[in-house]
mmCIF file of C-alpha atoms and ligand atoms in Angstrom:
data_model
loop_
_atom_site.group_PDB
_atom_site.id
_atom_site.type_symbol
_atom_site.label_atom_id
_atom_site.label_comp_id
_atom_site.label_asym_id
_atom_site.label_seq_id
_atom_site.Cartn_x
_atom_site.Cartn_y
_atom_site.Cartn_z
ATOM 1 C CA UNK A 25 -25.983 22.273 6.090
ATOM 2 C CA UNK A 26 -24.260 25.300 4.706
ATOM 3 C CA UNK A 27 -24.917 27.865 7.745
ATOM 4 C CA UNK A 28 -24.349 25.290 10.614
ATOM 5 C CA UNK A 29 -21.926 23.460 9.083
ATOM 6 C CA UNK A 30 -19.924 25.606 6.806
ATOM 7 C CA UNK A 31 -20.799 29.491 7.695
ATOM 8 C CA UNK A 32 -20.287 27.999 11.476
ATOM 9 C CA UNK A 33 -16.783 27.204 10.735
ATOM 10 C CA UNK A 34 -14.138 28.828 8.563
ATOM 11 C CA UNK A 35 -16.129 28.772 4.768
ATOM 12 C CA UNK A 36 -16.635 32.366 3.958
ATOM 13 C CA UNK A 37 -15.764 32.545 0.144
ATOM 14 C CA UNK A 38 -19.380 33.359 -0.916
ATOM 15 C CA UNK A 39 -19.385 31.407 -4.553
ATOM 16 C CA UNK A 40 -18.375 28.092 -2.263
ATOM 17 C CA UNK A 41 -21.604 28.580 0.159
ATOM 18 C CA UNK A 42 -23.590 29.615 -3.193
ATOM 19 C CA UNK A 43 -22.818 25.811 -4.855
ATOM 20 C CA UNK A 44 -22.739 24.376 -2.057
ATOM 21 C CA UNK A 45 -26.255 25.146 -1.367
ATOM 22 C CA UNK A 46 -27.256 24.633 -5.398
ATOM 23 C CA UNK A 47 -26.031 20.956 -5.779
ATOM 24 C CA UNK A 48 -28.138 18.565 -4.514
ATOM 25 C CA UNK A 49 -25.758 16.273 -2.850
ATOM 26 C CA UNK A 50 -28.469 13.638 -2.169
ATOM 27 C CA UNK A 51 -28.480 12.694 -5.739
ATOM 28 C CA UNK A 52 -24.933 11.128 -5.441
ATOM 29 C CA UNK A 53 -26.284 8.688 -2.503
ATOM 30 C CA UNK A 54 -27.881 6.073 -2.589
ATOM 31 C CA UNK A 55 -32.154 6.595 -2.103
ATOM 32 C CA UNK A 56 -31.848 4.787 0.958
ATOM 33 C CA UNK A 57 -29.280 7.183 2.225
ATOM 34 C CA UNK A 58 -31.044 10.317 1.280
ATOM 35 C CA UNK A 59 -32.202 11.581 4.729
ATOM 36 C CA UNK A 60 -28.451 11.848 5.301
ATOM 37 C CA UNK A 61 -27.176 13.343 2.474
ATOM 38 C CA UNK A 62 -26.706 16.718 4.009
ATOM 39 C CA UNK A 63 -25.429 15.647 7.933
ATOM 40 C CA UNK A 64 -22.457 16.627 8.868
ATOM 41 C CA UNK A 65 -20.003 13.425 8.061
ATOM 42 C CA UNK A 66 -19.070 11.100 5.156
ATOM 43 C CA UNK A 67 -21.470 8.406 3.686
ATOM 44 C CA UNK A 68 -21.021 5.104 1.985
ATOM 45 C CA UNK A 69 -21.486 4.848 -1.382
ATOM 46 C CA UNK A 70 -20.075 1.223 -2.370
ATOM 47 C CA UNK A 71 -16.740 -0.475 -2.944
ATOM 48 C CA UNK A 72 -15.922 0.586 0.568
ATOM 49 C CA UNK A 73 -15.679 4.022 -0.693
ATOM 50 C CA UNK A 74 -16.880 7.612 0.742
ATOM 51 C CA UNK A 75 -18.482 10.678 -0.187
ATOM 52 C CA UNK A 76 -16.601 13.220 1.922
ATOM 53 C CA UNK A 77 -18.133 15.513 4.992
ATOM 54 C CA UNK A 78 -20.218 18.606 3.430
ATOM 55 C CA UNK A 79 -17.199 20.486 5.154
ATOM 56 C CA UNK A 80 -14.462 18.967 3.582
ATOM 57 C CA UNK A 81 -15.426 19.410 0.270
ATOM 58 C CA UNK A 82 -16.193 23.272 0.970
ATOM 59 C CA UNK A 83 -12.586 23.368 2.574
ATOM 60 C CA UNK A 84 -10.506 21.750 0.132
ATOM 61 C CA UNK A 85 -12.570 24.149 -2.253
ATOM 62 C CA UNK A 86 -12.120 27.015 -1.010
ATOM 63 C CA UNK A 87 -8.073 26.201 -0.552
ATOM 64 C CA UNK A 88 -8.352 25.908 -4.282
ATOM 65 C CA UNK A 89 -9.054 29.072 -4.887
ATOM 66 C CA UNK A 90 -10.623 29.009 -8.180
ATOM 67 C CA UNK A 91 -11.555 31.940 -9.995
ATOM 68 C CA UNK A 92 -14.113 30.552 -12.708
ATOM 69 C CA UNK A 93 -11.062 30.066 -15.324
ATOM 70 C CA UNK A 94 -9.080 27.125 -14.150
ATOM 71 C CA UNK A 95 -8.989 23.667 -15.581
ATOM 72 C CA UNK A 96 -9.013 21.101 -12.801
ATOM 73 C CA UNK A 97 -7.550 17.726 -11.928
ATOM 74 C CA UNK A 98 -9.376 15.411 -9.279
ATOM 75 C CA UNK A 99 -8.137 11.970 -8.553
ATOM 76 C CA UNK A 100 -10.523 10.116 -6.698
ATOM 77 C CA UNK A 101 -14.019 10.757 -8.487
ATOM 78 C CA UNK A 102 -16.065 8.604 -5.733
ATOM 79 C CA UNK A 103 -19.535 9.878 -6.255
ATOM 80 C CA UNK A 104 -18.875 12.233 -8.227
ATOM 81 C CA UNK A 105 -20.363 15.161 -5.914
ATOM 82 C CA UNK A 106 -16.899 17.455 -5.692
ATOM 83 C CA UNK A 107 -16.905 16.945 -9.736
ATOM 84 C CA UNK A 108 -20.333 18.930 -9.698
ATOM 85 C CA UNK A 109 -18.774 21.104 -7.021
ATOM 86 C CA UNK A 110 -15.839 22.185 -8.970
ATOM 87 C CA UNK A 111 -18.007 22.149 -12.849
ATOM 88 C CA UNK A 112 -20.070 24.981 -10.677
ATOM 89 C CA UNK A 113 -16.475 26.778 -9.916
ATOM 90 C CA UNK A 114 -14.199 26.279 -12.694
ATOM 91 C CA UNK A 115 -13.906 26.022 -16.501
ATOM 92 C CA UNK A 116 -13.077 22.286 -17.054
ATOM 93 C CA UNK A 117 -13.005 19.420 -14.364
ATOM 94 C CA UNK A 118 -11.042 15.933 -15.422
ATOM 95 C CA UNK A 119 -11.479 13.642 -12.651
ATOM 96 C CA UNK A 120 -10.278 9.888 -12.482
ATOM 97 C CA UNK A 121 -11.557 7.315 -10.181
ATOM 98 C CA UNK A 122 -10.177 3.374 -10.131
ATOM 99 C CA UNK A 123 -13.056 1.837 -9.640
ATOM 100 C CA UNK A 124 -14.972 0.995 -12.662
ATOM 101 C CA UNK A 125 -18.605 0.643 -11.505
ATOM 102 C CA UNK A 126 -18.334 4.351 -9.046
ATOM 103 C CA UNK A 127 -16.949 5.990 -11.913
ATOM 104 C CA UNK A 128 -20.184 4.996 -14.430
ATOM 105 C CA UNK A 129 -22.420 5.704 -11.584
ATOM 106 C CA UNK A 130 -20.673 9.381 -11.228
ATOM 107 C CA UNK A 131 -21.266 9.760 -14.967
ATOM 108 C CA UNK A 132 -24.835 8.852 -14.956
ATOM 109 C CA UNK A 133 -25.290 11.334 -11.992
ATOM 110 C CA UNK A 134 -23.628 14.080 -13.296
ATOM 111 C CA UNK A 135 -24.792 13.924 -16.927
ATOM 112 C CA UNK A 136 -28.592 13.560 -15.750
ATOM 113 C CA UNK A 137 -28.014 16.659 -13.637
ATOM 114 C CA UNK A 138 -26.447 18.597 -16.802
ATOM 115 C CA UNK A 139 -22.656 18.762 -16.319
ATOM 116 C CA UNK A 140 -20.957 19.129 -19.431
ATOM 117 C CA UNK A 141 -16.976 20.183 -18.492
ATOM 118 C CA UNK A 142 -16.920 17.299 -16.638
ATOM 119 C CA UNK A 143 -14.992 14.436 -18.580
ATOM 120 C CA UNK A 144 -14.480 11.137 -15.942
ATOM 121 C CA UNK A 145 -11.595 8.228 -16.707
ATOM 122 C CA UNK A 146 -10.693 5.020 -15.173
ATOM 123 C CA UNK A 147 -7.817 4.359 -14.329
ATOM 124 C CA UNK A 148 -4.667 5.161 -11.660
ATOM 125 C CA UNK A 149 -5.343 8.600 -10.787
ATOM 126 C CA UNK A 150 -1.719 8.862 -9.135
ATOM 127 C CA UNK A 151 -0.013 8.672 -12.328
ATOM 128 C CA UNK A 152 -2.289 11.936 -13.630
ATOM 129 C CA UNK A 153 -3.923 12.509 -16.689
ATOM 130 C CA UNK A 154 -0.746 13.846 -19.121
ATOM 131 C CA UNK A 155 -2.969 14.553 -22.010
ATOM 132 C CA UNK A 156 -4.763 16.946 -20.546
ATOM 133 C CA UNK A 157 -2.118 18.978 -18.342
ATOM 134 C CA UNK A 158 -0.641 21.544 -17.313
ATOM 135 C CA UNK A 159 -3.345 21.961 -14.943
ATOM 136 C CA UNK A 160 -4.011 25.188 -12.779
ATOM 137 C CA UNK A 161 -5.490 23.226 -10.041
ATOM 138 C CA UNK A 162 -5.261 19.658 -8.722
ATOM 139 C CA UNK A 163 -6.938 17.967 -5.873
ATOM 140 C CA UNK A 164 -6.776 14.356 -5.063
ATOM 141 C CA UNK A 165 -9.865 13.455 -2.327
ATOM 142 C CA UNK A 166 -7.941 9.862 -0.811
ATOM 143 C CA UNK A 167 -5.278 9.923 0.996
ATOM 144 C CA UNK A 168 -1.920 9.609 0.126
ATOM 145 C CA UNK A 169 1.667 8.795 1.400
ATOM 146 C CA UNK A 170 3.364 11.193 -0.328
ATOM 147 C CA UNK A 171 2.891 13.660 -2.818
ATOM 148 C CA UNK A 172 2.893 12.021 -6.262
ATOM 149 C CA UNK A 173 5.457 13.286 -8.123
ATOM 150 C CA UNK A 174 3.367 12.855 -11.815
ATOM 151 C CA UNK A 175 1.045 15.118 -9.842
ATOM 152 C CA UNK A 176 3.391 17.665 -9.669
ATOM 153 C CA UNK A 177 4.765 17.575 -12.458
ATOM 154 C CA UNK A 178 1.139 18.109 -14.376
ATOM 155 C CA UNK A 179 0.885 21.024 -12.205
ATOM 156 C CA UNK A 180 1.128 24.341 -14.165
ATOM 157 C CA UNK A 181 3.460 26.913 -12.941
ATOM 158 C CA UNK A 182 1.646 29.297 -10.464
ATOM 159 C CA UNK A 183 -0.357 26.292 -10.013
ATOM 160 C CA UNK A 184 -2.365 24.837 -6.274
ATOM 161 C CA UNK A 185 -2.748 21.152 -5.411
ATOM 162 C CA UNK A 186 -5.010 20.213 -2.537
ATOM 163 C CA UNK A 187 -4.180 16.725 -0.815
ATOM 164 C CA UNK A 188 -4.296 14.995 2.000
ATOM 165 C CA UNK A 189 -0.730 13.138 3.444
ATOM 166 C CA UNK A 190 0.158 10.840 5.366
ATOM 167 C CA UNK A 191 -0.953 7.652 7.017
ATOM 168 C CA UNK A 192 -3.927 5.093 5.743
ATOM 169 C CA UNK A 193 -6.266 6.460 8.405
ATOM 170 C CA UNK A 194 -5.197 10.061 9.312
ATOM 171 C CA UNK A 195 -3.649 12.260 7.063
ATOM 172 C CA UNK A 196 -2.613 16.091 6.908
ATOM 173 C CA UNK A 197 -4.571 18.494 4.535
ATOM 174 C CA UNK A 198 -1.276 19.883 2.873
ATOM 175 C CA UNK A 199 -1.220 22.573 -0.352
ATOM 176 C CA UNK A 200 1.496 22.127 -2.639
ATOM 177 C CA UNK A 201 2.189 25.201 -4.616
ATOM 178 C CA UNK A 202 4.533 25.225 -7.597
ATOM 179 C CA UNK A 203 6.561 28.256 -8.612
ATOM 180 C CA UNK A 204 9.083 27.062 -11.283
ATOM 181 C CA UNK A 205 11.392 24.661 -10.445
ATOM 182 C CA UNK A 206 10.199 25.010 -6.770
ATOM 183 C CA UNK A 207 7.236 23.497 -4.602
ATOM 184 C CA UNK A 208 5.826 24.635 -1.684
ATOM 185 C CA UNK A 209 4.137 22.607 0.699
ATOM 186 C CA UNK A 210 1.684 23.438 3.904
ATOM 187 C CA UNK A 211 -0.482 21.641 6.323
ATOM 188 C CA UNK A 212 -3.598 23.152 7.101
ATOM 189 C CA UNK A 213 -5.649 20.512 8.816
ATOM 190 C CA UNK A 214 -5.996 17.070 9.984
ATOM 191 C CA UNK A 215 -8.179 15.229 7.786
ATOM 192 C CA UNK A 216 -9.009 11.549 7.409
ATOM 193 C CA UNK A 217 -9.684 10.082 3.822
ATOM 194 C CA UNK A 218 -9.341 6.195 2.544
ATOM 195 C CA UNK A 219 -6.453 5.516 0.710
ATOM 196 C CA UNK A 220 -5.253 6.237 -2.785
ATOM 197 C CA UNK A 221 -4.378 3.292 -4.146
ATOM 198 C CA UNK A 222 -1.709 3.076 -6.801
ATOM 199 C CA UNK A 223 1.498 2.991 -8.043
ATOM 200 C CA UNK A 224 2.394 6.336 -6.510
ATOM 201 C CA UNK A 225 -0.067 6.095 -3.781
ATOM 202 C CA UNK A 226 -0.616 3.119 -1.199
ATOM 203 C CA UNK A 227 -0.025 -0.557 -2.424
ATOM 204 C CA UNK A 228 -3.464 -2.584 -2.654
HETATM 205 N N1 LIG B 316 -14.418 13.012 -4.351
HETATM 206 C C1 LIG B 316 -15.316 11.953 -4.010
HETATM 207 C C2 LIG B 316 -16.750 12.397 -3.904
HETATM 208 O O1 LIG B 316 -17.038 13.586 -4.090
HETATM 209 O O2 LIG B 316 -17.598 11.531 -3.677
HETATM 210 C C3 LIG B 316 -14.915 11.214 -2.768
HETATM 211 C C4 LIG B 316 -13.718 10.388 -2.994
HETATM 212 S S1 LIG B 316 -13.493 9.004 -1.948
HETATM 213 C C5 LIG B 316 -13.150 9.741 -0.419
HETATM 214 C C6 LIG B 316 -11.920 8.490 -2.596
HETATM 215 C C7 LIG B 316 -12.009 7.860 -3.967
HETATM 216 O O3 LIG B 316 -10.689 7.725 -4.482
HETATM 217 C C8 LIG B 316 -12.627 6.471 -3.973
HETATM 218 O O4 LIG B 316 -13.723 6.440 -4.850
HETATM 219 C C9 LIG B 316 -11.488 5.578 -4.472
HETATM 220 O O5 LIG B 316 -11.916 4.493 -5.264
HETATM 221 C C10 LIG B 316 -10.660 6.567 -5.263
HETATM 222 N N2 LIG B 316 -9.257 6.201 -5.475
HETATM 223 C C11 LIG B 316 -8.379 5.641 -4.613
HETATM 224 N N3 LIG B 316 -7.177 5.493 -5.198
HETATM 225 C C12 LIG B 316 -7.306 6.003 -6.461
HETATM 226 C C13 LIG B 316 -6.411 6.141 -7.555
HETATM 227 N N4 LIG B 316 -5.133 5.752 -7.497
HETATM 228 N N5 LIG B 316 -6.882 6.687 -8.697
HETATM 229 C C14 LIG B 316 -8.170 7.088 -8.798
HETATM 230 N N6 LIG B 316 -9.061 6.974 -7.793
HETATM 231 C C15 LIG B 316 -8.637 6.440 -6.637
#
């Protein structure tokens, strides 16, 4: 997976390609899915929900650019798999996922495979996690129409947001970047994710 799908491409930030060969990915599928789990596309994994492309993750990682330090945002736990991804790259990962019964299977997974600076919530990830920001980093892993403006706002100065834009199937892989009272935004790729749902995201 990592040198024909990641080396092959554009991933070259060596602690990326290091977890991304450490996690086992296969343990946030379902057993039936396991001869899959490291092919180069999304999988199911219930509720109509995704785990995203090896490459994705490794790209929307690496656009982080996370020096061992940060404290993290994710909206849109899912399996929970980019939560191990960024516990193995940052100081302290808060991720929030809306769906009650992925988010308890994400804990299970990641607490039987050790991760301890992960802490997972329910709820409307679009609306952020207040008690917990500023945060250096944010990335939100379904797609949105717009950049949430709680999002931003939890976003410490000097601080990178990864998420993708745009419509419910296609979206833009944009990275906001806020310097005071400004943002910054830029498209890198075209990505497609399933929609964030919520009040700042895509009605249900
Ligand atoms: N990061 C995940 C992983 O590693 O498996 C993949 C995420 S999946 C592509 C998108 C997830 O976002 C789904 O699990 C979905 O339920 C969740 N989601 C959608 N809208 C949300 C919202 N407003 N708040 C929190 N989670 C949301």
């Amino acid at each position: 997976m990592v040198a024909s799908q990641l080396e092959a491409r554009d991933i070259v930030n060596p602690k990326v390609l290091e977890v991304m060969r450490k996690v086992p990915r296969h343990r946030f599928v379902d057993e039936g899915l396991w001869s899959q789990a490291y092919l180069d596309h999304p999988l199911p994994i219930g509720k109509g929900q995704t785990i995203s492309q090896p490459y994705m993750v490794a790209l929307m990682t690496q656009t982080l650019g996370l020096s061992g330090d940060e404290k993290v945002l994710e909206v849109g736990t899912g399996s929970g798999y980019q939560a191990a991804i960024l516990a193995e790259m940052a100081r302290e990962v808060y991720t929030i996922e809306r769906c009650p019964e992925l988010a308890e299977r994400a804990r299970l997974v990641l607490e039987g495979l050790g991760y301890e600076n992960v802490t997972i919530k329910i709820g409307n990830g679009t609306i952020g996690w207040k008690e917990h920001a500023p945060y250096d980093r944010i990335i939100v892993t379904a797609g949105a129409p717009d950049v949430p403006r709680s999002l931003v706002e939890q976003l410490k100065d000097g601080g990178r947001m990864v998420i993708p834009i745009g419509g419910t199937y296609y979206q833009d892989l944009v990275v906001v970047e806020k310097k005071g009272e400004k943002t910054t935004r830029e498209a890198i790729c075209g990505c497609s994710f399933v929609p964030l749902v919520g009040k700042h995201g895509w009605k249900e």
